[in-house]
Short mmCIF file of C-alpha atoms and ligand atoms in Angstrom, two decimals:
data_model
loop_
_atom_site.label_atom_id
_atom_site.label_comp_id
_atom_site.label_asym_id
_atom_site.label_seq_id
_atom_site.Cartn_x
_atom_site.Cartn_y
_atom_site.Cartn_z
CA UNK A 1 18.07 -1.03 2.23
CA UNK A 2 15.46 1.75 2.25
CA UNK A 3 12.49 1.78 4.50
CA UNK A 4 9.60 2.01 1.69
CA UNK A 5 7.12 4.91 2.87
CA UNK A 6 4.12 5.35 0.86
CA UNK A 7 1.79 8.28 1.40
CA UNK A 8 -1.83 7.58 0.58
CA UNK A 9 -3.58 10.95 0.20
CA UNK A 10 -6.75 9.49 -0.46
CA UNK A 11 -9.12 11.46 -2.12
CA UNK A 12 -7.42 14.83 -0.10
CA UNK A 13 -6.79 17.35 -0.02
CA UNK A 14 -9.66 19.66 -1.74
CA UNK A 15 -7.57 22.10 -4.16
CA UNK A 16 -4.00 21.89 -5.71
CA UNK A 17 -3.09 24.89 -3.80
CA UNK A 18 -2.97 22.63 -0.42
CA UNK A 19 -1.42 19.47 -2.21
CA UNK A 20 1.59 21.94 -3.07
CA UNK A 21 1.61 23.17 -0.08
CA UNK A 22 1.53 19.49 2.02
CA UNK A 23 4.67 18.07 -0.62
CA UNK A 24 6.40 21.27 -0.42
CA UNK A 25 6.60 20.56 3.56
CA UNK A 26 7.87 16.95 3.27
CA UNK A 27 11.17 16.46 4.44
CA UNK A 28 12.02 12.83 3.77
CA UNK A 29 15.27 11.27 5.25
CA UNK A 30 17.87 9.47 3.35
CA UNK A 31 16.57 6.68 4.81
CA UNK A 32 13.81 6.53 3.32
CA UNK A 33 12.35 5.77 -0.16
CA UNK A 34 8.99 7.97 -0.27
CA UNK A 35 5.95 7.26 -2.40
CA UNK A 36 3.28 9.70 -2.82
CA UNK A 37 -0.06 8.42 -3.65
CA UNK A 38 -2.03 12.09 -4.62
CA UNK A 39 -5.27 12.26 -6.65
CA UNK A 40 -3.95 12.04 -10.23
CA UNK A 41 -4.94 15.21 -11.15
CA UNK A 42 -3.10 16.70 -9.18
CA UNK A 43 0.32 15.11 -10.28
CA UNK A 44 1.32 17.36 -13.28
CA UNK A 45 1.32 20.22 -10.99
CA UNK A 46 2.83 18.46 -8.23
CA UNK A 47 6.72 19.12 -7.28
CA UNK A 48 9.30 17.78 -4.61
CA UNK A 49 11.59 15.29 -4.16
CA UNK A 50 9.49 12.39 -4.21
CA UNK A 51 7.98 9.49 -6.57
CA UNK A 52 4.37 9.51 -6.99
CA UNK A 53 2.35 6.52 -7.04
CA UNK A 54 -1.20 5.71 -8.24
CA UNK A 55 -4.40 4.85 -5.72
CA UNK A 56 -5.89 2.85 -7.85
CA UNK A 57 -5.91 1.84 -11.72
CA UNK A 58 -8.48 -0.13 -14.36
CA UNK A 59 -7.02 -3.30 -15.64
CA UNK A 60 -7.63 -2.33 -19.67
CA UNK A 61 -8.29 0.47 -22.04
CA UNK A 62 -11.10 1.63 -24.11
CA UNK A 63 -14.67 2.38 -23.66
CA UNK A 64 -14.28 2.56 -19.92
CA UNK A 65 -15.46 5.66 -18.58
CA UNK A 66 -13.63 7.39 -15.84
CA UNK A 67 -10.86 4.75 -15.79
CA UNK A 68 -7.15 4.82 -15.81
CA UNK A 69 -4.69 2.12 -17.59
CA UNK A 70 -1.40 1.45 -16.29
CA UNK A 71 0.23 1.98 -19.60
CA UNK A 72 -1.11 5.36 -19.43
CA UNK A 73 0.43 5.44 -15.58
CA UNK A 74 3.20 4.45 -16.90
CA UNK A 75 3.73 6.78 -19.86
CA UNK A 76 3.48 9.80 -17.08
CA UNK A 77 6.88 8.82 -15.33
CA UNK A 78 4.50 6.45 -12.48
CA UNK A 79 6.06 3.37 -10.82
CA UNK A 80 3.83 2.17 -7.92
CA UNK A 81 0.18 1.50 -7.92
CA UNK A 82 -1.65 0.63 -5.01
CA UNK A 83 -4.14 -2.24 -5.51
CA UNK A 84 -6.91 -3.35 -3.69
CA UNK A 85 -7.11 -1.38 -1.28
CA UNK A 86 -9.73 -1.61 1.79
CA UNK A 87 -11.63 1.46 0.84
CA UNK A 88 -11.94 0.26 -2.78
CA UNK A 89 -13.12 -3.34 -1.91
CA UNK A 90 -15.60 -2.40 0.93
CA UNK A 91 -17.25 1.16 -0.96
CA UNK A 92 -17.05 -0.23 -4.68
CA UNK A 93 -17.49 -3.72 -4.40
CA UNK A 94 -13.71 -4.62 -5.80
CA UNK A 95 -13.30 -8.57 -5.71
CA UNK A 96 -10.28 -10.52 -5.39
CA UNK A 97 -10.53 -11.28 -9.21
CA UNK A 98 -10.53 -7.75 -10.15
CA UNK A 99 -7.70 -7.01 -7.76
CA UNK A 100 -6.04 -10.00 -10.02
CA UNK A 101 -6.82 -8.46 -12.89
CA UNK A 102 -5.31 -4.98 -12.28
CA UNK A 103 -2.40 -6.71 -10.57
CA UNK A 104 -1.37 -8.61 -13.73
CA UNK A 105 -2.09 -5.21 -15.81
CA UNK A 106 0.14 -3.52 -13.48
CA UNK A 107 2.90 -6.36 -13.55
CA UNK A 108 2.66 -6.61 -17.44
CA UNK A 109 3.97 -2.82 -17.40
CA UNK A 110 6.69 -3.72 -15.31
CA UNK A 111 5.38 -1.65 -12.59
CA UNK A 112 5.52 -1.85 -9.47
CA UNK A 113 1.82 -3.27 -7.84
CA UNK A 114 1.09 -2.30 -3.84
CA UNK A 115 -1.54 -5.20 -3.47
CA UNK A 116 -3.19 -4.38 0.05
CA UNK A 117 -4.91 -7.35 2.01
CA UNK A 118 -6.09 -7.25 5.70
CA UNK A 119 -9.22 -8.55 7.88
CA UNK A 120 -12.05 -6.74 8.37
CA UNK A 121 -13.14 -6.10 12.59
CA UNK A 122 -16.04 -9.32 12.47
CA UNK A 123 -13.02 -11.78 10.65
CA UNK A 124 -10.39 -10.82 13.28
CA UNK A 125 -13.20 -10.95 15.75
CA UNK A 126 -13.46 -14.34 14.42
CA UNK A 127 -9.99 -15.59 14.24
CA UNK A 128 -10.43 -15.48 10.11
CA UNK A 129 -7.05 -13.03 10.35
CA UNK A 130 -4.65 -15.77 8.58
CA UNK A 131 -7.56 -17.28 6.06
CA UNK A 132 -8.63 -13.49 4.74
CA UNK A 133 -5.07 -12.82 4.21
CA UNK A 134 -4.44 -16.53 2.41
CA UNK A 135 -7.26 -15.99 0.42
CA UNK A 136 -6.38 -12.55 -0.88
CA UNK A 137 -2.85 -13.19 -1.72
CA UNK A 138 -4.05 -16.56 -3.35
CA UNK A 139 -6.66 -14.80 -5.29
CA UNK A 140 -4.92 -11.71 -6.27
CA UNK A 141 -1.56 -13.62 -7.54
CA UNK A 142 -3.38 -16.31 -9.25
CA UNK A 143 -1.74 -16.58 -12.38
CA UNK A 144 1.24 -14.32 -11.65
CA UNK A 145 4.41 -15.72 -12.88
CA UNK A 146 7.38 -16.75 -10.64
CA UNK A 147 9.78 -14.11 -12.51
CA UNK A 148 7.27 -11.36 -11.67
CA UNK A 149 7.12 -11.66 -8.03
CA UNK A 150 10.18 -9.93 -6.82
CA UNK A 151 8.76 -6.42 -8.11
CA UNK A 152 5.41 -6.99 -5.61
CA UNK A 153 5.13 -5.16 -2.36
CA UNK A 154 2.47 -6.47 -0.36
CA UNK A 155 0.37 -4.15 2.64
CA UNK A 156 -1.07 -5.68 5.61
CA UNK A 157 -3.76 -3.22 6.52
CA UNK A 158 -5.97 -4.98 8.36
CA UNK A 159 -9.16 -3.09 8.19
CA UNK A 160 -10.38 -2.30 11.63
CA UNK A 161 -6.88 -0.11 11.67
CA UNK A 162 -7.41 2.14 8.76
CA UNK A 163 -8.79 6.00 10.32
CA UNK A 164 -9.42 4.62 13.09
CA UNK A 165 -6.62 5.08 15.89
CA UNK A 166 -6.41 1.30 16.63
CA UNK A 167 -3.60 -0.38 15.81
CA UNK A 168 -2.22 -4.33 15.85
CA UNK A 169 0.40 -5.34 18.05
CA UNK A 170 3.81 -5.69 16.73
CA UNK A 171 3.70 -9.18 17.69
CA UNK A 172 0.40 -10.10 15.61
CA UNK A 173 1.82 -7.86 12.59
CA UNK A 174 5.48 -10.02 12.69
CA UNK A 175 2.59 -12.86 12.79
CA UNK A 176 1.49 -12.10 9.81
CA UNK A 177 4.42 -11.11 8.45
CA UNK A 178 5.73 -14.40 8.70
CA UNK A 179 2.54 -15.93 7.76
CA UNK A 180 2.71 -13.99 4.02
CA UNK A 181 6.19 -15.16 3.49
CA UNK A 182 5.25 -18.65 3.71
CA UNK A 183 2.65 -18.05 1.37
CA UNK A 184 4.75 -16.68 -1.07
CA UNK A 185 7.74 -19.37 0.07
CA UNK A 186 5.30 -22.22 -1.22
CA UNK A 187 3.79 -20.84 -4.18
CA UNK A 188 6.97 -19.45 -5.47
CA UNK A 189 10.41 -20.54 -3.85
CA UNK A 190 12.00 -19.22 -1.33
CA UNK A 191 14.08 -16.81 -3.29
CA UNK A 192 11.10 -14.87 -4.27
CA UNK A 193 9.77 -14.84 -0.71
CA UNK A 194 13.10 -13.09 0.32
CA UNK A 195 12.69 -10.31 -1.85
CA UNK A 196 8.72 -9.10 -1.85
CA UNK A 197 8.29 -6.39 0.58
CA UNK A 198 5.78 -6.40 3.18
CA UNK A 199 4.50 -3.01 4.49
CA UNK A 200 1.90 -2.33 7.32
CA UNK A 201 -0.77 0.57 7.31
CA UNK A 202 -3.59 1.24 9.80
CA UNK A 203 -3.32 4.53 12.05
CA UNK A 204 0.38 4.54 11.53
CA UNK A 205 1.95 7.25 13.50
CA UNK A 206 5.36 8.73 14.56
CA UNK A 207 4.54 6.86 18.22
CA UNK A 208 3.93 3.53 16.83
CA UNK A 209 6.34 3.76 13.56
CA UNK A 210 9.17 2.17 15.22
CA UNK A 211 7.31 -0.88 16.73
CA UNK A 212 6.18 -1.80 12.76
CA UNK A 213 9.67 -1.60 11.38
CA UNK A 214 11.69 -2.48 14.40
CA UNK A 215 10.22 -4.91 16.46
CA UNK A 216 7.79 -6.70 13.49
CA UNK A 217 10.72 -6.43 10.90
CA UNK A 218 8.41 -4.78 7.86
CA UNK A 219 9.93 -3.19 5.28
CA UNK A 220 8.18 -0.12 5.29
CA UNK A 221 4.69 1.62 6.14
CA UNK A 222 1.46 2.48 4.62
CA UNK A 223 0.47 6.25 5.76
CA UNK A 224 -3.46 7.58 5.58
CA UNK A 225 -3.90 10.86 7.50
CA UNK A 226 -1.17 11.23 8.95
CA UNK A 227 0.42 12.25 5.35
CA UNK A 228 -1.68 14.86 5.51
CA UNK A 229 -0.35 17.15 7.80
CA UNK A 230 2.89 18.08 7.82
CA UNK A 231 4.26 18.38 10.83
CA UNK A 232 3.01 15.12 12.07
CA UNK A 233 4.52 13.56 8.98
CA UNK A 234 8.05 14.84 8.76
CA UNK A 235 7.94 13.30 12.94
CA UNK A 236 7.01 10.09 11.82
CA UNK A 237 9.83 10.20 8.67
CA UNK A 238 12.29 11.08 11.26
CA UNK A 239 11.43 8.50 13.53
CA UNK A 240 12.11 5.92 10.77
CA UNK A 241 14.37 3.48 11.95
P1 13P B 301 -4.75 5.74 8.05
O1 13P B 301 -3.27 5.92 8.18
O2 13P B 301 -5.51 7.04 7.96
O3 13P B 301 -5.30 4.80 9.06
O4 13P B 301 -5.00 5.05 6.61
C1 13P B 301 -4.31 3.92 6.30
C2 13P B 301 -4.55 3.60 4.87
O5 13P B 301 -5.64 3.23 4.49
C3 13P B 301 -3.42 3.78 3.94
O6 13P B 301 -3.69 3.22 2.71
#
């Protein structure tokens, strides 16, 4: 099995001239299956040996300015879509039901959905860590059928991680790990448990790479800035183990 590395690029970097310049650099590992999440418009002109991914999508199509479908994802060669993300729930006010919604547009295009939960720096303060997270995945795969399940990858990125150079312990992550399997075990069986992946993102680096998918067991990582620059990148593919 292939780790499963997904590069968020945010919205970075400024011109297409630099985003060519960042993939061209990439060396990914056999090891490795490697996502890149760029700004959209950037994809056409976008080359390398990689799959590209979607930040974000809308959950229908029509009079819906500024918005992307996943069938129109889809009809441009995409497979993964990142849903839910931190950044998208804390800066533009995206619920759990609208992360539901895109997830079942996503899932009714048979691609691939990245739905990212995680506690916020007052909820872990709080010991809320395991009820955000139950909530979330409760919420965003209410109403998602049992034979669409397998195809879900699932991000822990708790939110006091993301940009900031803090990062969980790989005992709380395996925590949680564990935690989101049973979640999945009881609402869907436990062959569907076995096969979602679970990723972790949050200041992931080529230091602290191994501890995620080593000593926590996930299946792969979640990568911010660090995707950004090259060097520091192709350090923490190579230190994928
Ligand atoms: P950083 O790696 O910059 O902390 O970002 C994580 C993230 O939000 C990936 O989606």
């Amino acid at each position: 099995m292939k780790f499963l590395i997904v590069a968020n690029w945010k919205c970075n970097p400024k011109t297409i001239k630099e985003a060519q310049k960042i993939l061209k650099g990439y060396k990914a590992p056999k090891n490795v299956e490697l996502i890149v999440c760029p700004p959209l418009v950037f994809i056409p002109q976008l080359k390398g040996n990689v799959s590209f991914g979607a930040q974000d999508c809308f959950y229908g199509e029509g009079a819906f300015t500024g918005e992307v479908s996943p069938t129109m994802l889809k009809s441009v060669g995409l497979r993964h879509v990142i849903v839910g993300h931190s950044e998208r729930r804390v800066l533009f006010n995206e619920t759990d039901e609208i992360a539901n919604r895109k997830m079942k547009a996503i899932l009714q295009e048979k691609l691939i959905p990245i739905l990212c939960v995680g506690e916020n720096r007052e909820e872990r303060e709080s010991n809320e860590t395991f009820e955000v997270i139950k909530r979330q995945i409760g919420e965003g795969l209410d109403g998602v059928a049992k034979d669409k399940v397998k195809n879900i990858v699932l991000a822990y990125e708790p939110v006091w991680a993301i940009g900031t150079g803090k990062f969980a312990s790989a005992e709380k992550i395996q925590q949680v790990k564990i935690f989101i399997k049973k979640l999945i075990n009881t609402k869907y069986g436990a062959k569907a448990s076995e096969k979602v992946k679970i990723i972790y993102g949050g200041s992931v680096d080529s230091r602290n790479i191994a501890s995620y998918l080593s000593d926590a067991g996930m299946d792969g990582v979640l990568v911010g800035g660090v995707s950004l620059r090259i060097k520091e990148f192709n350090q923490l593919l190579k230190a994928v183990k």
